[in-house]
XYZ file of C-alpha atoms in Angstrom:
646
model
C 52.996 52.208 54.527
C 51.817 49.395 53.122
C 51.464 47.189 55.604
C 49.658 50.034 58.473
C 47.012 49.919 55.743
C 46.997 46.040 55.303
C 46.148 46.186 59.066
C 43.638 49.108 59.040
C 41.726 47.162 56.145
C 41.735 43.834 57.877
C 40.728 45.195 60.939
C 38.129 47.634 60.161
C 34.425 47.429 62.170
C 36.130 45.785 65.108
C 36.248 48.022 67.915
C 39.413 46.435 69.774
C 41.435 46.956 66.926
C 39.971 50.537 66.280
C 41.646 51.469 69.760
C 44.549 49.711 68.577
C 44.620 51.773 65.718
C 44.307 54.889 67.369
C 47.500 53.985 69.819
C 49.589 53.324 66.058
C 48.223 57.267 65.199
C 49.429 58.720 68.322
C 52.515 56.895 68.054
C 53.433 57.323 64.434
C 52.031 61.035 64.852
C 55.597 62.664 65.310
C 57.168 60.734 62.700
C 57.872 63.372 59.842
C 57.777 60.885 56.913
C 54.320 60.045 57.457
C 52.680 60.086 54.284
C 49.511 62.677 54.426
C 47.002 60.116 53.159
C 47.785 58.137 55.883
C 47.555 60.868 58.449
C 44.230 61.511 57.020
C 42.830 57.982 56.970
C 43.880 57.201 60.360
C 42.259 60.615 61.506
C 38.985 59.851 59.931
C 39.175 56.690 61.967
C 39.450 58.624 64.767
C 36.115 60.277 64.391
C 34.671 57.427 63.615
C 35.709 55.766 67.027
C 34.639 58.449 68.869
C 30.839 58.615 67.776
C 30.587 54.416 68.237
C 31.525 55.125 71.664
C 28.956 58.003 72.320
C 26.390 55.212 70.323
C 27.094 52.370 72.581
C 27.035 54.014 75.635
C 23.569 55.900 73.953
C 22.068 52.724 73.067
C 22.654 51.077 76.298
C 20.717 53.286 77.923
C 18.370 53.744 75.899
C 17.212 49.814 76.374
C 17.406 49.688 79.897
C 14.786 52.902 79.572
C 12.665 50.598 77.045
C 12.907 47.577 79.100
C 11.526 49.942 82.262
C 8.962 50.804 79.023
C 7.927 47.795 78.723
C 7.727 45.998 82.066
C 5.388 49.401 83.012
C 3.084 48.725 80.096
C 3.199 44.626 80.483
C 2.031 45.201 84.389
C -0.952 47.317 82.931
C -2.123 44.877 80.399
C -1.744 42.250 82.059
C -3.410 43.371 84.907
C -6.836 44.769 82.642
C -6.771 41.204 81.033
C -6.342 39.174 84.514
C -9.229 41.907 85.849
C -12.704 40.465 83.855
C -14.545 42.980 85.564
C -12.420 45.710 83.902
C -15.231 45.861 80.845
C -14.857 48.946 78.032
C -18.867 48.249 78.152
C -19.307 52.182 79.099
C -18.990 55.608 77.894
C -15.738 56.301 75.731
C -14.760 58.567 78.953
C -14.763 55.820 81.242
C -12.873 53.156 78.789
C -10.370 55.504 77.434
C -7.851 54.779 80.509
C -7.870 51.285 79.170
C -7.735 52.488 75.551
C -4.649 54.471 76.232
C -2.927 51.576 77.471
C -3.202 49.562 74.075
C -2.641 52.803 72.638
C 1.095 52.828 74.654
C 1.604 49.130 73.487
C 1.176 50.169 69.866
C 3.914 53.321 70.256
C 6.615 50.928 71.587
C 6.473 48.525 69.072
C 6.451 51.219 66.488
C 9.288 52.786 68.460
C 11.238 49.420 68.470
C 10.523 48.265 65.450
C 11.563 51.600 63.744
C 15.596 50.961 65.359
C 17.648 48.392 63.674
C 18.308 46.235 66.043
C 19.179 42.858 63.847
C 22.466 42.207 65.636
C 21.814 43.202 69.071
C 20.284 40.246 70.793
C 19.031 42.156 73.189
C 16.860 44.482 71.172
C 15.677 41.231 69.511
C 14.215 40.089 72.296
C 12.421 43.533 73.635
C 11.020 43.766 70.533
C 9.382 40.530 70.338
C 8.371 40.908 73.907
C 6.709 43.799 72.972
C 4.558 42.109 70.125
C 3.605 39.781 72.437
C 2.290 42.293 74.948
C 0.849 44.183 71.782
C -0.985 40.265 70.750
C -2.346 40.395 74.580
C -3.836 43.303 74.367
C -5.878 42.624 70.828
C -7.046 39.572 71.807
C -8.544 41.256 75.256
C -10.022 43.991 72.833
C -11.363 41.231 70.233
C -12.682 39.776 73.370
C -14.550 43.206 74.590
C -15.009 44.380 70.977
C -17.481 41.310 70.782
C -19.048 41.543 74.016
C -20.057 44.863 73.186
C -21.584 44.535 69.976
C -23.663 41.884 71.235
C -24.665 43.015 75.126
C -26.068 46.105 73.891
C -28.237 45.015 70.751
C -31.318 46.417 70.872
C -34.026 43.740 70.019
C -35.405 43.704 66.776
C -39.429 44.555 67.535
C -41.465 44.306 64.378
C -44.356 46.638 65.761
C -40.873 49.214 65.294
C -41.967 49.053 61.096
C -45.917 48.265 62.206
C -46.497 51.358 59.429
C -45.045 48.299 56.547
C -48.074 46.024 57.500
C -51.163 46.448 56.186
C -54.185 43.485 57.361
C -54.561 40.642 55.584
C -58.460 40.525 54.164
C -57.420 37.621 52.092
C -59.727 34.171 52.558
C -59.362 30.921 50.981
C -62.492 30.788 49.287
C -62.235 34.640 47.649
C -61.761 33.420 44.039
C -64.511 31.579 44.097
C -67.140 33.959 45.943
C -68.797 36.925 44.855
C -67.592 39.408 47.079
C -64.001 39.567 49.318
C -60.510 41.037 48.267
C -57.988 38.717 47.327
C -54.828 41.333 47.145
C -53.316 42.821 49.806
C -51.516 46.300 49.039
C -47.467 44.769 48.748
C -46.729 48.133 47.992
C -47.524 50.494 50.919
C -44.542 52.577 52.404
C -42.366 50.088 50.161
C -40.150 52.623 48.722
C -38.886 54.462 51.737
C -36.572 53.340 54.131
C -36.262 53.487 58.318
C -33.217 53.555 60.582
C -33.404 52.310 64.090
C -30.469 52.018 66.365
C -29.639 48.168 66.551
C -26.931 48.888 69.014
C -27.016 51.069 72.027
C -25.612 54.693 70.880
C -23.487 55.597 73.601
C -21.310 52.337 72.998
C -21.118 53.761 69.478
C -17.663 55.682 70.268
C -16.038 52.900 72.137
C -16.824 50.398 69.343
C -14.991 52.873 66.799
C -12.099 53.356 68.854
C -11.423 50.167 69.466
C -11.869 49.269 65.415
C -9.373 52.148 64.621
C -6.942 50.569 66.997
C -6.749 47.246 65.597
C -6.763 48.194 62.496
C -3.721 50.351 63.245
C -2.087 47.546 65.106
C -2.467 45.326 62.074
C -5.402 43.286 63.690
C -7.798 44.219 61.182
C -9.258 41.080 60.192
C -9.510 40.043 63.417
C -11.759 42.566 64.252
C -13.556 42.468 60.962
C -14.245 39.055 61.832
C -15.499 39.212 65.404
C -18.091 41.701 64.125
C -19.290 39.482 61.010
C -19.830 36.778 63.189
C -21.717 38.827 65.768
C -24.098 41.109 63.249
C -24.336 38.265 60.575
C -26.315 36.132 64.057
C -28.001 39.007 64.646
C -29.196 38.813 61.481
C -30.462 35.653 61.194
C -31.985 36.462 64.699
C -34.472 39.309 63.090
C -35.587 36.495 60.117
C -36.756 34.616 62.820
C -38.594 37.212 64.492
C -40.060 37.852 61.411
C -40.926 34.412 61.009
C -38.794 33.259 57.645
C -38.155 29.699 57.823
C -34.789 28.663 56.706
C -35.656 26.071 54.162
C -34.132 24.428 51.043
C -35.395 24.615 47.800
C -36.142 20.611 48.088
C -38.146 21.080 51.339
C -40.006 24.423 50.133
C -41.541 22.121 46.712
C -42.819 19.435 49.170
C -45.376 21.899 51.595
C -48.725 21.725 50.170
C -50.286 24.955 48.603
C -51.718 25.915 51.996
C -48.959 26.549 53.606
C -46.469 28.094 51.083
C -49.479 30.432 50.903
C -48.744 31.591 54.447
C -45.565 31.509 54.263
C -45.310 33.779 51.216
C -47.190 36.222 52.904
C -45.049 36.023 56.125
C -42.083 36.220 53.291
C -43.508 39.459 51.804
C -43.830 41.435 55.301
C -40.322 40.050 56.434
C -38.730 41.090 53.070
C -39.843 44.607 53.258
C -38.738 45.330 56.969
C -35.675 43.248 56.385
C -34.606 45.632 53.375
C -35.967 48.943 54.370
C -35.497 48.759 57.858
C -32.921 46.525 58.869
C -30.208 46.019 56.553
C -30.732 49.821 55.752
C -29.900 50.421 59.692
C -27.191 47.370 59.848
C -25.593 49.585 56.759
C -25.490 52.370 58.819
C -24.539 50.528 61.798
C -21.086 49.367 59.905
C -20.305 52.795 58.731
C -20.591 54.572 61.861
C -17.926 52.059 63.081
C -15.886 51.540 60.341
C -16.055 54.833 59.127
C -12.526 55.825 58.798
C -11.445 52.879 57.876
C -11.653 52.421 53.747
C -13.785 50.018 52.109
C -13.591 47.751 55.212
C -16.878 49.073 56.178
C -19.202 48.428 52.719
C -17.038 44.705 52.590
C -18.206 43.883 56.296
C -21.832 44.618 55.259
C -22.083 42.537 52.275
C -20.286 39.798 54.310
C -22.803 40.054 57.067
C -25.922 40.506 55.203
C -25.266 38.443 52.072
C -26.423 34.947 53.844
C -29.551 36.428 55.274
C -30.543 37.655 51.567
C -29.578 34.854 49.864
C -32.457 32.973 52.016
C -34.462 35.137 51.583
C -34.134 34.310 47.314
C -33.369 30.819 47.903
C -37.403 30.988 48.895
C -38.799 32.894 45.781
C -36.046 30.449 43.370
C -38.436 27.452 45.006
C -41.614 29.265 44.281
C -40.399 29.919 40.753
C -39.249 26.395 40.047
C -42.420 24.963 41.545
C -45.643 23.291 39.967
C -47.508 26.482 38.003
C -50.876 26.812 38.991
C -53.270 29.403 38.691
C -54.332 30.099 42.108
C -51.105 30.876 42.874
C -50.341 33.724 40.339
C -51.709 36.427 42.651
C -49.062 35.328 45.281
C -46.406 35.173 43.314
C -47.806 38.524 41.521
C -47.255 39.918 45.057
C -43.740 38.527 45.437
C -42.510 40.027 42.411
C -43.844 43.653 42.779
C -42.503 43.759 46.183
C -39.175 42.486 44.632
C -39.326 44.747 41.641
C -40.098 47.688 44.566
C -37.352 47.221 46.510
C -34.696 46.697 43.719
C -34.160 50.482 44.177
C -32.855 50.098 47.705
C -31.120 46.453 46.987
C -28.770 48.476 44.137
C -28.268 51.453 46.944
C -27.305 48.792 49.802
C -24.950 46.620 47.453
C -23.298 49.189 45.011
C -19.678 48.040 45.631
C -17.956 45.443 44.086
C -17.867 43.119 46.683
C -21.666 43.382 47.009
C -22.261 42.637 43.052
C -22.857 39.335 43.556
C -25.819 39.646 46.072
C -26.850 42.326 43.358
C -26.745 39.964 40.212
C -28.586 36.872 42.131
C -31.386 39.206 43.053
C -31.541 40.472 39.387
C -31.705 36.354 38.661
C -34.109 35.489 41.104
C -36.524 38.684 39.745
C -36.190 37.636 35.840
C -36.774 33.449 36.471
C -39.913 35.102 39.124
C -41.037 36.930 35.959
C -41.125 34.049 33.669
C -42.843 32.599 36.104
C -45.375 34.823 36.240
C -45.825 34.463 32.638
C -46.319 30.822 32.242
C -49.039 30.826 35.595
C -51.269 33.395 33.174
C -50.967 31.703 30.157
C -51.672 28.205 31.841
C -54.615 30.045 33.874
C -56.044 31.169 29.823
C -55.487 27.206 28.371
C -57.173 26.080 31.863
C -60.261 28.285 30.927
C -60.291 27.382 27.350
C -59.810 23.795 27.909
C -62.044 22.746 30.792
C -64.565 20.442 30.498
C -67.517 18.767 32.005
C -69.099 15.593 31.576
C -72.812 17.125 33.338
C -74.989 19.605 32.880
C -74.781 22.293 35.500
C -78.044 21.938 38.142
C -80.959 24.762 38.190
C -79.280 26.093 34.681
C -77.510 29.050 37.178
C -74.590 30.558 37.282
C -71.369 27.797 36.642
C -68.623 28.004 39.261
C -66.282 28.332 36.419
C -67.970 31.523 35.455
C -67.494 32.795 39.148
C -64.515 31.939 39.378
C -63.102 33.183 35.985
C -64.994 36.903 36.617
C -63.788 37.361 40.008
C -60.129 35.798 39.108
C -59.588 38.495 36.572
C -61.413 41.099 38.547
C -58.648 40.684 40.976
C -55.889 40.359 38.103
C -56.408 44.646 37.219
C -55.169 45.234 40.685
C -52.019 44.274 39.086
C -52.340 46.127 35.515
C -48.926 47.422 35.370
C -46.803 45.003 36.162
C -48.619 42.181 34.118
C -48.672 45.106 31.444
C -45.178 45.338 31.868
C -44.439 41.626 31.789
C -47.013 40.054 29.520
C -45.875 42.693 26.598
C -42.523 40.524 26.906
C -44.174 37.065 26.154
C -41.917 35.387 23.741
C -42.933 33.134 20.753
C -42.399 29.818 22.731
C -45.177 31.573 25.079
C -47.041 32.020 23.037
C -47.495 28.511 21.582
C -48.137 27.202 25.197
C -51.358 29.857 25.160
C -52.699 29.074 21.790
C -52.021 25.359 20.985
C -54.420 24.637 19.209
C -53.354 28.230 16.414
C -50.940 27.263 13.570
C -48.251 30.280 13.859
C -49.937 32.192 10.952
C -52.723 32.398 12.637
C -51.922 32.901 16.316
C -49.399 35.889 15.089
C -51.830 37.805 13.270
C -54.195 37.550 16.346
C -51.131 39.095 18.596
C -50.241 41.229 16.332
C -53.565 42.629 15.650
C -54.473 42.972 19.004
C -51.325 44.478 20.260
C -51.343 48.155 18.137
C -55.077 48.534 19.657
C -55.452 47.448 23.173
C -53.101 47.314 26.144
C -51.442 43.711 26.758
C -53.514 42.703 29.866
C -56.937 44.003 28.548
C -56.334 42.053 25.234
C -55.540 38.798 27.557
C -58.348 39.634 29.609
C -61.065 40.146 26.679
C -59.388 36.945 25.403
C -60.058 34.947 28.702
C -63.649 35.606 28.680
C -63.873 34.618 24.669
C -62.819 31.111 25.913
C -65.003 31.109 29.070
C -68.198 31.980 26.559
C -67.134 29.290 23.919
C -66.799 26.976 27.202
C -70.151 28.108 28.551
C -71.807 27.367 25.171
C -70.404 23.870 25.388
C -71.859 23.222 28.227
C -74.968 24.388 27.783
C -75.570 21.518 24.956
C -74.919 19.185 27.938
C -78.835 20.003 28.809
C -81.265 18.520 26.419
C -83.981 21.177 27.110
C -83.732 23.646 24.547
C -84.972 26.252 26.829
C -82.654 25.792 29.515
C -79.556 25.597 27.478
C -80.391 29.229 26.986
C -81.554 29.844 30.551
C -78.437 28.811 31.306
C -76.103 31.205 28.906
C -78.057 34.092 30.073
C -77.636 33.667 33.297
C -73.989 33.258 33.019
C -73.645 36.265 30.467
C -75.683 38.378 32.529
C -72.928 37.511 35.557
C -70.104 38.271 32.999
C -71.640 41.853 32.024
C -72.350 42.833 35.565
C -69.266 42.016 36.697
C -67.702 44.445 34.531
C -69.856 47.023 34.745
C -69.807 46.803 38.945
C -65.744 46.953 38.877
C -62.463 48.479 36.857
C -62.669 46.044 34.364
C -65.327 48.636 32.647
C -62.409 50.433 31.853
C -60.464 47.640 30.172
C -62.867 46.133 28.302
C -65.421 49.372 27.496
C -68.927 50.104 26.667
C -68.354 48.335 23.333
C -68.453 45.476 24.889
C -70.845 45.578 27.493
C -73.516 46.625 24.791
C -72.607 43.664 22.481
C -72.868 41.118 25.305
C -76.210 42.602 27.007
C -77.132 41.804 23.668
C -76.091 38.432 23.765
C -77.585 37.644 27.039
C -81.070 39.442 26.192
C -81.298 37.481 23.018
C -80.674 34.266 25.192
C -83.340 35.611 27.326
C -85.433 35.935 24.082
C -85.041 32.682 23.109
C -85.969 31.214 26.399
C -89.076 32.511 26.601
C -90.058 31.468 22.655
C -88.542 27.639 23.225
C -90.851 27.773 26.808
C -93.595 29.641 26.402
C -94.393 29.683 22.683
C -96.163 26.670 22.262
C -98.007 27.506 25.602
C -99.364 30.349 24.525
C -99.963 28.876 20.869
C -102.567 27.254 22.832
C -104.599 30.017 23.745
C -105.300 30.900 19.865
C -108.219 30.849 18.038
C -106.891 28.798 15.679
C -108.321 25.376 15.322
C -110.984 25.585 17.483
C -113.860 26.085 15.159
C -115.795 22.956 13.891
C -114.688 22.327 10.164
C -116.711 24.047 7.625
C -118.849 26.361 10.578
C -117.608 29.491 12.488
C -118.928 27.777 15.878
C -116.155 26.569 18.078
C -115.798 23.256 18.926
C -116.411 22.330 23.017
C -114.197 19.497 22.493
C -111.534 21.121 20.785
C -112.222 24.512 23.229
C -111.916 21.892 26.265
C -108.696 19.968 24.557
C -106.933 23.338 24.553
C -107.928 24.773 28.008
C -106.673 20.813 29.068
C -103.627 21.227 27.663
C -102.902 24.744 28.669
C -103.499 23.546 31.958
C -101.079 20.697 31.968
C -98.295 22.430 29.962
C -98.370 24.778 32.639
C -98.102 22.954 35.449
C -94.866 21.021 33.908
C -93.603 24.271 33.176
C -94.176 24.983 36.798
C -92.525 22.247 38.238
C -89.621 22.032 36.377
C -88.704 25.525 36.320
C -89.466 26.499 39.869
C -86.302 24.738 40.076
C -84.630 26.709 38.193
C -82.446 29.369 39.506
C -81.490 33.069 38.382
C -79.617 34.231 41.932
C -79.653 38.058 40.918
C -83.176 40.016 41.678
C -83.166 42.405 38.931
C -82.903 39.470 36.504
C -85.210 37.707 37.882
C -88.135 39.870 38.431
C -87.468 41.264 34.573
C -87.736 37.529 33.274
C -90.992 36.771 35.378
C -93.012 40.292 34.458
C -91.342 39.360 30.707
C -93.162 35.730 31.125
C -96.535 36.942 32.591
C -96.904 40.009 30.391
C -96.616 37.619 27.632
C -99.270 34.558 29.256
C -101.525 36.449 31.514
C -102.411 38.697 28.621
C -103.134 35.590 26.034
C -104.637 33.835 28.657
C -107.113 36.313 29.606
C -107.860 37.064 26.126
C -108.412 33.605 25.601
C -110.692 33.332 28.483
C -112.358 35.908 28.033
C -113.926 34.697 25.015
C -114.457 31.416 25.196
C -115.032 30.762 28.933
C -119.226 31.363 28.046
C -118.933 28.533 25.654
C -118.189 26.321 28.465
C -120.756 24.614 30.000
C -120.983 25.447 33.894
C -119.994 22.689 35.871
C -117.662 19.951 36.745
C -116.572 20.029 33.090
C -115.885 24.101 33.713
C -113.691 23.440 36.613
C -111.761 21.020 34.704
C -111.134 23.076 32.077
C -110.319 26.515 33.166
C -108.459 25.724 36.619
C -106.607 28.928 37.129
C -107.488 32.277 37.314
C -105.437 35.179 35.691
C -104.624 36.020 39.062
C -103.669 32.438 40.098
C -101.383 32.254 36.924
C -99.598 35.486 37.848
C -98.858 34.238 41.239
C -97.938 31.085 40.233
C -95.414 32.933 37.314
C -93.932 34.993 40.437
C -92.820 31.330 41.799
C -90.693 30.556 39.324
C -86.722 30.333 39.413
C -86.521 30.406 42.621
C -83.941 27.435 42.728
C -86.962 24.902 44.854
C -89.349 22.961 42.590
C -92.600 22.794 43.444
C -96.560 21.325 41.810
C -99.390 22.207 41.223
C -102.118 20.046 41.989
């Protein structure tokens, strides 16, 4: 017994000696003695034989049936990939015959691959065979995956978003001038968003299809790939439509002030259609398609988009880093609201985790465009505070830097919020840069003080003009003539207080104000006429005339005076005919001011003394003008064109 089961155990899994084994049962079979273990081993064996037979003669025809599998399905795929004009560019109808095919390649290598076939050659080899086939037929669909994506784009048209862009009304010289608008509104529509198809929608099916197919075949970053690289160019396509240089921060600092002042405004327009309308649609675009397939569909958006944004930033990091001048604050004012606008819809687009790094750079690129903000404003108040001139300002009218100043922070309210919003946040180092010339005691209390009553703009603003009035009064002193150095400051206070009472500044700086500086200006006005026309009209007094010790009046003296009248008159003429007061109102108030004051005197004075004049050439010497003469000539004056009087 022992040795039948040495031989069963050495022999075991071979079939030849199986069948060997199976003649030693039927043999041994009528032997009596045959123990009944071994009758039962050599029984099971039996079995056993029997079902490897039914399994080899099974699994040999069950390859010949995959080979005939196989050769069907490698003439079909073959054939679509040798055939270029067999396209899936058409209706999901038309392309599913092709569709069906890949789909048949991706069952038999699932079938194959779910036998065991590691030691049958054979198998081995259909199997690869198929994965070859299978590799074919993604490559073709790679192939028409990409060739549909990017023959049925439809072209990015900006007139699509027209509703985003609102006209320009922005000239170079509107700072400077009276009237114009400098802003333009950044914020229209800004908040919503607008889909457009940027692929065909009928191909929209066939796209998906093909997706879920190599995805299921394992091909998934092949296909996530191909459609990167197809929408990510696409991409960059619509910035140039929309006219967005691709430039580095190096070449942006180098363009002169002119042209980064285009090109921000090109920057604003593109940023707002490329956010609301275009990566809100390419969004849409990759979910439609990869819709079933995970988180494959929010990764190929970031990966496609992130580039194209990160330009976009690269161009307001420049702009922060750059030289901080004033004229450029409302610019980069505009740049920031539009940024802080569409942060909403930049958190929405890039929520997932792949997409928190185009999230935290645009978080970056708002804060250091912030700061920015804040030191242009500040430097703008030290500018104002700290200019100087060297000459007095010609006619005694209004200084540019009091143009400039009003209208600057005229425009300035059309931002209140934000620089509300941004100037509360000045830090201490700020600070110092604003008030240099404040030891910390002092420039905190005037913060301080000012911050429980008055918004943080209006204080700046009220602040600004405090250092344009101190600068004003310095450069009045520049003039040696008393009288103009006060022309001068109420002509340029006037402009201050009209300014504010024509626009919304009346609101931020109140009638409180307005009254105390038409005081200031009238007073100026006051003075004016006393260091002018006082000693004119001094003249025409009775004082002094009459011989000493008598009550007559003295011809010579009466003739000295008249003389004099005559001459101080005419130099007042002259010199102030020169002079200029550009608004109307002003100007008529200061002249019937003037004449009420010297055509009354100098009729008086006329008017009593003229008799004691003898008639003649000595008369026509002395009393040259009449009252009516003297009122037109008054009506002359600051008109900006000196004239004589002969």
């Amino acid at each position: 017994m022992a040795d039948y089961k040495s031989v069963i155990s050495t022999v075991e899994g071979e079939q030849h000696v199986i069948f060997a084994a199976l003649h030693i049962v039927r043999a041994l079979g009528t032997h009596k003695n045959l123990e009944d273990d071994l009758k039962k081993i050599l029984a099971d064996l039996d079995i056993r034989l029997s079902a490897m037979t039914v399994t080899s003669e099974k699994k040999e025809g069950g390859l010949s049936d995959i080979k005939k599998w196989i050769n069907s399905v490698e003439e079909k795929v073959i054939s679509w990939v040798s055939d270029k004009s067999a396209t899936l560019n058409c209706s999901l109808e038309e392309a599913s015959k092709y569709l069906e095919v890949v789909d048949e390649v991706l069952k038999l290598t699932e079938s194959l691959g779910s036998v065991s076939m590691n030691e049958d050659k054979k198998g081995t080899k259909l199997l690869c065979r198929a994965h070859s086939i299978l590799h074919m037929s993604m490559a073709r669909l790679e192939e028409e995956f990409s060739l549909i994506l990017f023959q049925n784009r439809q072209f990015f048209q900006p007139e699509q978003s027209s509703f985003f862009i609102c006209e320009d009304v922005t000239d170079e010289e509107s700072i400077t001038s009276v009237e114009g608008s400098f802003r333009e509104d950044s914020r229209r529509n800004v908040s919503k968003e607008f889909i457009i198809d940027l692929v065909r929608p009928d191909v929209i099916p066939v796209l998906k299809c093909i997706a879920n197919l190599m995805f299921a075949s394992k091909y998934d970053q092949e296909c996530s790939l191909a459609y990167i690289r197809i929408r990510k160019d696409a991409l960059f396509e619509v910035l140039f439509i929309l006219e967005v240089e691709s430039m580095s921060i190096e070449e942006v600092l180098k363009k002169e002030w002119s042209s980064l002042d285009l090109m921000i405004k090109k920057w604003i327009q593109a940023i707002k259609i490329f956010v609301q309308v275009y990566l809100a649609s390419e969004k849409q675009l990759c979910y439609e398609i990869f819709k079933d397939l995970g988180s494959v569909k929010s990764d190929c958006f970031t990966e496609i988009s992130k580039s194209s944004v990160l330009q976009l930033l690269n161009f307001v990091e420049a702009i922060s880093i750059g030289p901080q001048q004033p004229e450029k604050l409302f610019r980069i004012l505009d740049m920031y609201e539009v940024l802080a606008d569409l942060l909403p819809n930049v958190n929405a687009l890039f929520s997932n985790d792949v997409g928190s790094f185009v999230m935290i750079e645009y978080h970056e690129v708002l804060k250091r465009l912030s700061k920015c903000v804040k030191r242009t404003f500040l430097k703008f108040e030290n500018a104002i505070r700290w200019e100087t001139s060297t000459k007095p300002f010609a006619q005694g009218g209004i200084h540019h830097l009091t143009k400039y100043v009003m209208n600057y922070i005229n425009f300035l309210i059309e931002y209140g919020d934000t620089l509300n919003l941004l100037l509360e946040e000045l830090d201490e180092e700020d600070h110092v840069t604003s008030f240099p010339n404040m030891n910390p005691i002092q420039e905190q209390n005037q913060v301080e003080s000012s911050s429980d009553s008055v918004p943080p703009m209006a204080y700046h603003l009220q602040l600004i003009t405090s250092f344009l009035e101190s600068n004003l009064q310095s450069k009045a002193k520049l003039y040696k003539d008393i009288s103009l150095q006060h022309f001068f400051l109420m002509n340029n206070i006037f402009y201050m207080v009209q300014k504010i009472k024509d626009s919304d500044l009346r609101i931020i700086f109140g009638d409180e104000w307005i009254r105390k500086n038409n005081a200031k200006f009238q007073k100026h006005a006051m003075d004016y006429e006393r260091a002018t026309w006082n000693s004119i009209v001094s003249l025409l007094k009775d004082e002094g005339i009459c011989n000493p010790g008598s009550s007559s009046v003295s011809k010579t003296v009466l003739r000295d005076r008249f003389r004099s009248f005559n001459l101080a008159f005419e130099e007042v003429y002259k010199s102030q005919t020169g002079w200029l007061i550009q608004d109307l109102q002003l100007r008529d108030d200061l002249r019937i001011s003037v004449s009420l004051k010297v055509i009354q005197a100098y009729r008086t004075f006329v008017g009593r003394h003229a008799n004691q004049l003898e008639v003649g050439r000595q008369f026509g010497k002395c009393i040259k003008y009449s009252s009516d003469d003297l009122l037109n000539y008054l009506l002359d004056l600051f008109e900006g064109s000196p004239r004589s009087l002969h």
